[in-house]
Amino acid sequence: MRDDVHPLSTELLAISQDPTSVGASTLDHIQRCVACRVRLSRIQREQGVPAASHDSIQRIIDASTPLPAVLADLVSTEYDADPQPNEIWRVGTTEALLVWVRRTFDDGIADVVPVVLDSELADQYSLILDEASTPLSVEMAAIVPLRTHLPTRVFLNRIATVGIGNSIAEVMTAMREGRRPSGVHVGSPIYDDGDQRVEFRQALRDLLADLSPSAAPSTPESGKDEVVSRSAMERSAREEPPDDLHAVRAELEDRLTGVRIAPLSGISASIGSSISVRSVLKVQYLDTAVIVLVLSPPGLTCWPDYTDLAAAAQKIVLSEPDAAAVAIMRNTEALLFTSASMRTAVGIPNGNPVGPVPTLSGLTLVDTLCKHLDGSVTVWDVTDDSTDSGARTDFAAITSRHAAVAMAEVARQGGRALQPAKKLAWQSLDENFEQKAAEFVTSILGDGDIDAALTRLGLEGDND
């Protein structure tokens, strides 16, 4: 099997049940492809297949960086107060993780960034903390791309207070703007899917998902004190969905193999004075999640204004940051908004602002969810060609090719000019432009200094 052709989810399901059901080439591809190994691991976990000896999560647990002796005293500290911003906490149920607390909310939810003790796992958007900044006396890394929300019921004990809020904010801003963070210590970029840090991050994401607000509360181990306050337990109580949604859950499980459906706590948001929406279910399929909302009161004959509906939905999904879409149910019909379609956009071609618009409408809730989840492209389905050699992309060659094509097109269109001077100018472009363009791109990729790269490019004129 070619490296750029990945097995279907149904094939991975068959492999999880019987590895001999596929050819040797498919098994060989899975051994080489980190993306497919992660997808197979997730399917196996959902199917209840016992973890193999080479399971990625178990290997991370077994091969963790040796902990400093001071940590023994820190982890033995009892839960004495609720988590606060800028604190590093140990969280977990059966296995513990470290997180840095960014914000806390009144409903018992905390906005956190996972922290690991192996700084070699950091990428260009992971903040590296030096040994002197924490009482653990080891270099650590805050994996900002995996920032998530956790309920305070899974917080075990405080480890340290570390004031890295401004650095985290810079990394988050750089992620939104698609640039390298400035003035902070981060790791090296991940260039291809063969990088082992990809597998680690997905395993860490799965561990965090088991602790998310929508995950079922765990039962404390026998003989251990329950370090969860009564108020936190009350906040984490789960409401069962309405009776008419039980049939929805059963039909979804029949139509989507491996789908995970969890009841939500019924967070509500108002639309005007008489209408509201309430969260009832979270539907997860591989790495895609959809929050199901119910519109109240029952029997409404028309939808509220889409802008107001999307604004209310956005308030609810703040508690489930991994959700990529919301499906809103009214009687037997549903609307689906993706994260992008809930925002105001720029209309084409007039450039006027366009309000939120649902991406799916007019279908039942089950059909809406199946159509969206079946058609969603996961992060693993769009991958570059990769090999085991660890070869890097030749950005200079790619830039040169595009520059040559662009120059040829400019010269062709310039040949249409009626004025001889313009025609000559358009057809007499700098023959060294291809090389300059390649140097411009590689310079930015190298040190991120755009001003220096523009100087090397040597564009003339007063306007950028």
Coordinates of C-alpha atoms in Angstrom, one line a residue:
M1 CA 0.0 0.0 0.0
R2 CA 1.3 3.5 -0.9
D3 CA 2.2 5.8 2.0
D4 CA -0.3 8.4 0.8
V5 CA -3.2 5.9 0.7
H6 CA -4.6 5.2 4.1
P7 CA -6.9 2.3 5.2
L8 CA -10.6 3.1 5.7
S9 CA -12.0 3.2 9.2
T10 CA -13.9 0.0 8.4
E11 CA -10.7 -1.7 7.5
L12 CA -9.0 -0.6 10.7
L13 CA -12.0 -1.9 12.6
A14 CA -11.6 -5.3 10.9
I15 CA -7.9 -5.3 11.7
S16 CA -8.6 -4.6 15.4
Q17 CA -10.8 -7.7 15.5
D18 CA -8.7 -9.9 13.3
P19 CA -5.2 -8.8 12.0
T20 CA -5.2 -11.6 9.5
S21 CA -8.2 -10.2 7.7
V22 CA -6.0 -7.8 5.6
G23 CA -3.0 -8.2 3.4
A24 CA 0.6 -7.8 4.5
S25 CA 1.0 -4.5 2.6
T26 CA -1.8 -2.9 4.7
L27 CA -0.2 -4.1 8.0
D28 CA 3.2 -2.8 6.8
H29 CA 1.6 0.6 6.0
I30 CA 0.2 0.8 9.5
Q31 CA 3.5 0.0 11.1
R32 CA 5.1 2.9 9.1
C33 CA 2.2 5.4 9.4
V34 CA 1.8 7.2 12.8
A35 CA -1.6 8.6 11.7
C36 CA -3.0 5.1 11.1
R37 CA -1.6 3.7 14.3
V38 CA -3.3 6.4 16.3
R39 CA -6.6 5.8 14.4
L40 CA -6.3 2.0 15.0
S41 CA -5.5 2.6 18.7
R42 CA -8.6 4.7 19.2
I43 CA -10.9 2.2 17.5
Q44 CA -9.4 -0.6 19.6
R45 CA -10.0 1.4 22.8
E46 CA -13.7 1.9 21.8
Q47 CA -14.1 -1.7 20.9
G48 CA -12.7 -2.8 24.2
V49 CA -9.7 -4.7 22.6
P50 CA -7.0 -5.3 25.2
A51 CA -4.0 -3.0 24.6
A52 CA -1.0 -4.7 22.9
S53 CA 2.4 -4.6 24.5
H54 CA 3.5 -1.9 22.0
D55 CA 0.4 0.3 22.7
S56 CA 1.5 3.9 22.4
I57 CA -0.2 5.2 25.6
Q58 CA 1.2 2.3 27.7
R59 CA 4.7 2.9 26.3
I60 CA 4.4 6.6 27.3
I61 CA 3.4 5.6 30.8
D62 CA 6.1 2.9 31.2
A63 CA 8.9 4.9 29.6
S64 CA 8.2 8.2 31.3
T65 CA 11.1 10.5 32.3
P66 CA 12.4 9.5 35.7
L67 CA 10.9 11.9 38.3
P68 CA 13.0 14.0 40.7
A69 CA 12.9 12.9 44.3
V70 CA 11.2 16.2 45.4
L71 CA 8.1 15.1 43.4
A72 CA 7.3 12.4 45.9
D73 CA 6.6 15.1 48.6
L74 CA 4.7 17.3 46.2
V75 CA 2.3 14.5 44.9
S76 CA 1.6 13.4 48.5
T77 CA 0.0 16.7 49.3
E78 CA -3.7 16.5 49.8
Y79 CA -6.3 18.5 47.9
D80 CA -6.6 21.6 50.0
A81 CA -8.3 24.3 47.8
D82 CA -9.7 24.8 44.4
P83 CA -7.2 25.3 41.5
Q84 CA -6.3 28.9 40.7
P85 CA -4.7 30.6 37.6
N86 CA -0.9 30.1 37.1
E87 CA -0.8 26.9 39.2
I88 CA 0.5 23.6 38.0
W89 CA -1.7 20.7 39.2
R90 CA -1.6 16.9 39.1
V91 CA -4.9 15.7 37.5
G92 CA -6.3 12.2 36.7
T93 CA -8.2 9.2 37.8
T94 CA -6.2 6.0 37.1
E95 CA -3.1 7.7 35.6
A96 CA -2.0 11.2 36.5
L97 CA -1.0 14.1 34.2
L98 CA 0.3 17.6 34.9
V99 CA -1.5 20.7 33.8
W100 CA -1.0 24.4 34.1
V101 CA -4.2 26.3 35.0
R102 CA -5.0 29.3 32.7
R103 CA -8.4 30.2 33.9
T104 CA -11.2 28.8 36.2
F105 CA -14.9 29.2 35.9
D106 CA -17.8 29.2 38.4
D107 CA -19.3 25.9 37.2
G108 CA -16.3 23.9 38.3
I109 CA -14.4 23.9 35.0
A110 CA -10.8 24.9 34.5
D111 CA -9.0 26.1 31.3
V112 CA -5.7 24.2 31.3
V113 CA -2.6 23.5 29.3
P114 CA -1.0 20.0 29.7
V115 CA 2.6 20.0 30.9
V116 CA 5.1 17.2 30.3
L117 CA 8.5 16.5 31.9
D118 CA 10.2 15.7 28.6
S119 CA 11.0 18.9 26.8
E120 CA 12.1 17.0 23.6
L121 CA 8.4 16.4 23.0
A122 CA 7.8 20.2 22.5
D123 CA 7.0 21.6 19.1
Q124 CA 7.1 25.2 17.8
Y125 CA 3.9 26.0 19.8
S126 CA 5.0 24.4 23.1
L127 CA 6.5 26.6 25.8
I128 CA 9.7 25.2 27.4
L129 CA 10.1 26.0 31.1
D130 CA 13.7 26.0 32.3
E131 CA 14.8 24.0 35.4
A132 CA 14.9 27.1 37.6
S133 CA 11.3 28.1 37.0
T134 CA 9.6 25.2 38.9
P135 CA 10.4 23.4 42.2
L136 CA 10.8 20.1 40.2
S137 CA 14.3 21.1 39.1
V138 CA 13.7 19.6 35.6
E139 CA 13.0 21.2 32.2
M140 CA 9.3 21.0 31.3
A141 CA 7.2 21.8 28.3
A142 CA 3.6 23.2 28.2
I143 CA 1.9 21.8 25.1
V144 CA -0.2 24.7 24.2
P145 CA -2.0 23.2 21.1
L146 CA -3.6 20.6 23.5
R147 CA -5.1 23.3 25.7
T148 CA -8.5 22.0 27.0
H149 CA -11.1 22.3 29.7
L150 CA -11.2 19.9 32.7
P151 CA -13.6 19.6 35.6
T152 CA -12.1 20.3 39.0
R153 CA -13.3 16.9 40.2
V154 CA -10.2 15.4 38.5
F155 CA -7.7 17.7 40.1
L156 CA -5.6 15.8 42.7
N157 CA -3.1 18.3 44.2
R158 CA -1.2 21.5 43.6
I159 CA 2.4 21.1 42.5
A160 CA 3.7 24.7 42.0
T161 CA 2.8 28.3 41.0
V162 CA 4.4 29.4 37.8
G163 CA 3.7 32.8 36.3
I164 CA 3.9 32.0 32.5
G165 CA 0.6 33.6 31.5
N166 CA 2.1 36.2 29.2
S167 CA 4.3 33.6 27.5
I168 CA 1.3 31.2 27.0
A169 CA -0.7 34.2 25.5
E170 CA 2.1 34.9 23.0
V171 CA 2.2 31.3 21.9
M172 CA -1.6 31.3 21.5
T173 CA -1.5 34.5 19.5
A174 CA 1.3 33.1 17.3
M175 CA -0.9 30.0 16.6
R176 CA -3.8 32.1 15.5
E177 CA -1.6 34.2 13.3
G178 CA 0.3 31.3 11.8
R179 CA 3.7 32.5 12.8
R180 CA 6.5 31.4 15.1
P181 CA 6.2 32.7 18.7
S182 CA 8.5 35.7 19.5
G183 CA 10.5 36.2 22.6
V184 CA 9.7 32.8 24.2
H185 CA 11.5 29.5 24.4
V186 CA 9.7 26.9 22.2
G187 CA 10.6 23.6 20.5
S188 CA 11.4 22.7 16.9
P189 CA 8.6 22.5 14.3
I190 CA 7.0 19.2 13.2
Y191 CA 7.5 18.9 9.5
D192 CA 5.8 15.6 8.6
D193 CA 3.5 12.9 9.9
G194 CA 6.4 10.5 10.5
D195 CA 7.6 12.6 13.5
Q196 CA 7.1 10.6 16.7
R197 CA 5.9 13.6 18.5
V198 CA 2.6 13.3 16.5
E199 CA 1.9 9.9 18.1
F200 CA 2.7 11.2 21.6
R201 CA 0.4 14.2 21.2
Q202 CA -2.5 12.1 20.0
A203 CA -2.0 9.7 22.9
L204 CA -1.9 12.7 25.3
R205 CA -5.0 14.0 23.7
D206 CA -6.8 10.7 24.3
L207 CA -5.8 10.7 28.0
L208 CA -7.1 14.3 28.4
A209 CA -10.3 13.3 26.6
D210 CA -10.9 10.7 29.3
L211 CA -10.9 13.5 31.9
S212 CA -13.1 16.0 29.9
P213 CA -16.3 17.4 31.4
S214 CA -18.3 15.1 29.2
A215 CA -16.5 11.9 30.4
A216 CA -18.3 9.8 33.0
P217 CA -17.2 10.4 36.6
S218 CA -14.8 7.7 37.7
T219 CA -15.1 5.7 40.9
P220 CA -12.3 6.2 43.4
E221 CA -10.1 3.2 44.1
S222 CA -10.8 1.2 47.2
G223 CA -9.0 2.4 50.2
K224 CA -8.4 5.9 48.9
D225 CA -9.9 9.1 50.2
E226 CA -12.1 10.8 47.6
V227 CA -10.5 14.2 47.0
V228 CA -13.6 15.7 45.4
S229 CA -15.8 18.2 47.3
R230 CA -19.5 17.7 47.4
S231 CA -20.1 20.9 45.5
A232 CA -17.7 19.7 42.7
M233 CA -19.6 16.4 42.5
E234 CA -22.9 18.2 42.3
R235 CA -21.5 20.4 39.5
S236 CA -20.3 17.3 37.6
A237 CA -23.6 15.4 37.9
R238 CA -24.9 14.3 34.5
E239 CA -28.5 14.7 33.3
E240 CA -29.9 11.9 31.1
P241 CA -31.1 13.2 27.7
P242 CA -34.9 13.4 27.0
D243 CA -36.6 10.1 26.3
D244 CA -37.0 10.9 22.6
L245 CA -33.2 11.1 22.3
H246 CA -32.6 7.5 23.4
A247 CA -33.8 6.4 20.0
V248 CA -31.4 8.8 18.4
R249 CA -28.5 7.4 20.3
A250 CA -29.5 3.8 19.3
E251 CA -29.8 4.7 15.6
L252 CA -26.5 6.6 15.6
E253 CA -24.7 3.6 17.2
D254 CA -26.1 1.4 14.5
R255 CA -25.1 3.6 11.6
L256 CA -21.7 4.8 12.8
T257 CA -19.4 2.1 14.0
G258 CA -17.2 3.2 17.0
V259 CA -19.2 6.4 17.6
R260 CA -19.1 7.6 21.3
I261 CA -22.2 9.3 22.7
A262 CA -22.1 10.9 26.2
P263 CA -24.9 12.9 28.0
L264 CA -24.1 16.5 28.9
S265 CA -25.1 18.4 32.0
G266 CA -27.7 20.6 30.3
I267 CA -25.9 24.0 30.0
S268 CA -28.5 26.5 28.7
A269 CA -28.3 29.8 26.9
S270 CA -31.2 32.2 26.2
I271 CA -32.4 33.6 22.9
G272 CA -34.5 36.6 23.7
S273 CA -36.9 36.4 26.5
S274 CA -38.9 33.2 25.6
I275 CA -36.6 30.8 23.7
S276 CA -33.5 28.9 24.9
V277 CA -31.2 26.1 23.8
R278 CA -29.8 23.4 26.1
S279 CA -26.9 20.9 25.6
V280 CA -28.0 17.2 25.8
L281 CA -25.4 15.0 24.0
K282 CA -21.8 15.0 22.9
V283 CA -21.2 12.8 19.8
Q284 CA -17.6 11.8 19.1
Y285 CA -16.4 10.0 16.0
L286 CA -12.7 9.5 15.7
D287 CA -11.3 13.0 16.2
T288 CA -14.5 14.9 15.4
A289 CA -17.0 16.0 18.1
V290 CA -20.5 17.5 17.7
I291 CA -22.6 19.0 20.6
V292 CA -26.3 18.3 20.3
L293 CA -28.6 21.1 21.5
V294 CA -32.3 21.1 22.0
L295 CA -34.4 24.2 21.3
S296 CA -37.1 25.1 23.8
P297 CA -40.0 25.5 24.3
P298 CA -41.1 22.4 22.3
G299 CA -43.4 22.9 19.3
L300 CA -41.8 26.0 17.8
T301 CA -42.9 26.3 14.2
C302 CA -39.9 28.3 12.9
W303 CA -36.2 28.8 13.7
P304 CA -35.0 31.9 15.6
D305 CA -32.7 34.3 13.8
Y306 CA -29.5 32.4 12.8
T307 CA -27.2 35.1 14.3
D308 CA -28.9 34.8 17.7
L309 CA -29.0 31.0 17.5
A310 CA -25.3 30.8 16.7
A311 CA -24.4 33.3 19.5
A312 CA -26.3 31.2 22.0
A313 CA -24.6 28.0 20.7
Q314 CA -21.2 29.6 21.0
K315 CA -21.7 30.3 24.7
I316 CA -22.5 26.6 25.3
V317 CA -19.6 25.1 23.4
L318 CA -17.1 27.1 25.5
S319 CA -17.3 24.2 27.9
E320 CA -16.4 21.7 25.2
P321 CA -13.5 23.2 23.3
D322 CA -12.8 20.1 21.2
A323 CA -16.3 20.3 19.5
A324 CA -16.0 21.1 15.8
A325 CA -19.8 21.7 15.3
V326 CA -23.2 21.9 17.0
A327 CA -26.4 20.3 15.9
I328 CA -29.6 22.1 17.1
M329 CA -32.8 20.1 17.2
R330 CA -36.3 21.6 16.8
N331 CA -39.1 19.0 16.9
T332 CA -38.0 16.4 14.3
E333 CA -35.7 18.8 12.3
A334 CA -32.1 19.8 12.9
L335 CA -29.6 22.5 11.9
L336 CA -25.8 22.1 12.0
F337 CA -23.3 24.9 12.4
T338 CA -19.6 24.2 12.2
S339 CA -17.2 26.3 14.3
A340 CA -16.5 28.4 11.2
S341 CA -20.1 28.9 10.1
M342 CA -21.1 30.3 13.6
R343 CA -19.0 33.4 12.9
T344 CA -19.5 36.4 10.8
A345 CA -17.7 36.1 7.5
V346 CA -16.8 38.2 4.4
G347 CA -19.1 37.7 1.5
I348 CA -17.8 37.0 -2.0
P349 CA -17.5 38.8 -4.3
N350 CA -19.0 42.0 -2.8
G351 CA -17.0 41.9 0.4
N352 CA -20.0 42.6 2.6
P353 CA -20.2 40.9 6.1
V354 CA -22.3 37.8 6.1
G355 CA -23.9 36.4 9.3
P356 CA -23.8 32.8 10.6
V357 CA -25.4 30.3 8.2
P358 CA -26.0 26.6 9.0
T359 CA -24.0 24.1 6.8
L360 CA -26.8 21.5 7.0
S361 CA -30.6 22.0 7.4
G362 CA -33.9 20.3 6.6
L363 CA -32.8 16.8 7.8
T364 CA -33.6 14.8 10.9
L365 CA -31.0 14.9 13.7
V366 CA -29.6 11.5 12.9
D367 CA -29.3 12.2 9.2
T368 CA -27.7 15.5 10.0
L369 CA -25.1 14.0 12.3
C370 CA -24.4 11.1 10.0
K371 CA -24.0 13.3 6.9
H372 CA -21.6 15.6 8.8
L373 CA -19.5 12.9 10.4
D374 CA -19.3 10.8 7.3
G375 CA -18.3 13.8 5.2
S376 CA -15.9 15.3 7.8
V377 CA -12.2 15.1 6.8
T378 CA -10.2 14.2 9.8
V379 CA -6.7 15.6 10.4
W380 CA -5.3 12.3 9.3
D381 CA -7.1 12.1 5.9
V382 CA -5.2 15.1 4.5
T383 CA -1.5 14.3 4.8
D384 CA 1.5 14.9 2.6
D385 CA 3.5 12.0 1.1
S386 CA 5.8 10.7 3.7
T387 CA 8.6 8.2 3.9
D388 CA 10.6 6.5 6.6
S389 CA 13.8 8.4 5.6
G390 CA 12.7 11.5 7.5
A391 CA 13.4 13.6 4.4
R392 CA 12.4 17.3 4.6
T393 CA 10.4 19.2 2.1
D394 CA 12.6 21.2 -0.4
F395 CA 10.8 24.6 0.1
A396 CA 13.4 26.4 -2.1
A397 CA 12.7 24.1 -5.1
I398 CA 8.9 24.4 -4.6
T399 CA 9.2 28.2 -4.4
S400 CA 11.4 28.4 -7.5
R401 CA 8.9 26.4 -9.5
H402 CA 6.0 28.6 -8.5
A403 CA 8.0 31.7 -9.1
A404 CA 8.9 30.5 -12.6
V405 CA 5.2 29.7 -13.4
A406 CA 4.1 33.1 -12.1
M407 CA 6.7 35.0 -14.1
A408 CA 5.7 33.2 -17.3
E409 CA 2.1 34.1 -16.6
V410 CA 2.9 37.8 -16.0
A411 CA 5.0 37.9 -19.2
R412 CA 2.1 36.3 -21.2
Q413 CA -0.5 38.7 -19.9
G414 CA 1.9 41.6 -20.2
G415 CA 2.2 40.8 -23.9
R416 CA -1.4 42.1 -24.3
A417 CA -0.4 45.6 -23.2
L418 CA -1.0 48.3 -25.9
Q419 CA 1.7 50.7 -24.8
P420 CA 5.2 49.6 -25.9
A421 CA 6.8 50.7 -22.6
K422 CA 4.4 48.7 -20.5
K423 CA 4.7 45.7 -22.7
L424 CA 8.5 45.8 -22.5
A425 CA 8.5 46.2 -18.7
W426 CA 6.1 43.2 -18.1
Q427 CA 8.1 41.0 -20.4
S428 CA 11.6 42.0 -19.0
L429 CA 11.3 40.7 -15.4
D430 CA 14.3 40.1 -13.2
E431 CA 15.7 36.8 -14.3
N432 CA 17.0 36.2 -10.8
F433 CA 13.6 36.6 -9.3
E434 CA 13.2 32.8 -8.9
Q435 CA 16.3 32.5 -6.7
K436 CA 15.3 35.6 -4.7
A437 CA 11.8 34.2 -4.1
A438 CA 13.3 30.9 -2.9
E439 CA 15.8 32.7 -0.6
F440 CA 12.9 34.9 0.8
V441 CA 10.8 31.8 1.8
T442 CA 13.7 29.8 3.2
S443 CA 14.8 32.9 5.2
I444 CA 11.4 33.2 6.9
L445 CA 11.3 29.5 7.6
G446 CA 14.8 29.7 9.1
D447 CA 14.6 32.6 11.6
G448 CA 11.1 34.1 11.1
D449 CA 12.5 37.6 10.6
I450 CA 10.2 39.0 7.9
D451 CA 11.9 42.4 7.7
A452 CA 15.2 40.9 7.0
A453 CA 13.7 38.6 4.4
L454 CA 12.1 41.5 2.6
T455 CA 15.4 43.3 2.6
R456 CA 17.0 40.3 0.9
L457 CA 14.2 40.1 -1.6
G458 CA 15.0 43.7 -2.7
L459 CA 11.6 44.8 -3.9
E460 CA 11.7 48.4 -5.1
G461 CA 9.1 51.1 -4.4
D462 CA 7.8 52.8 -1.4
N463 CA 4.7 50.6 -0.9
D464 CA 4.9 47.1 0.6

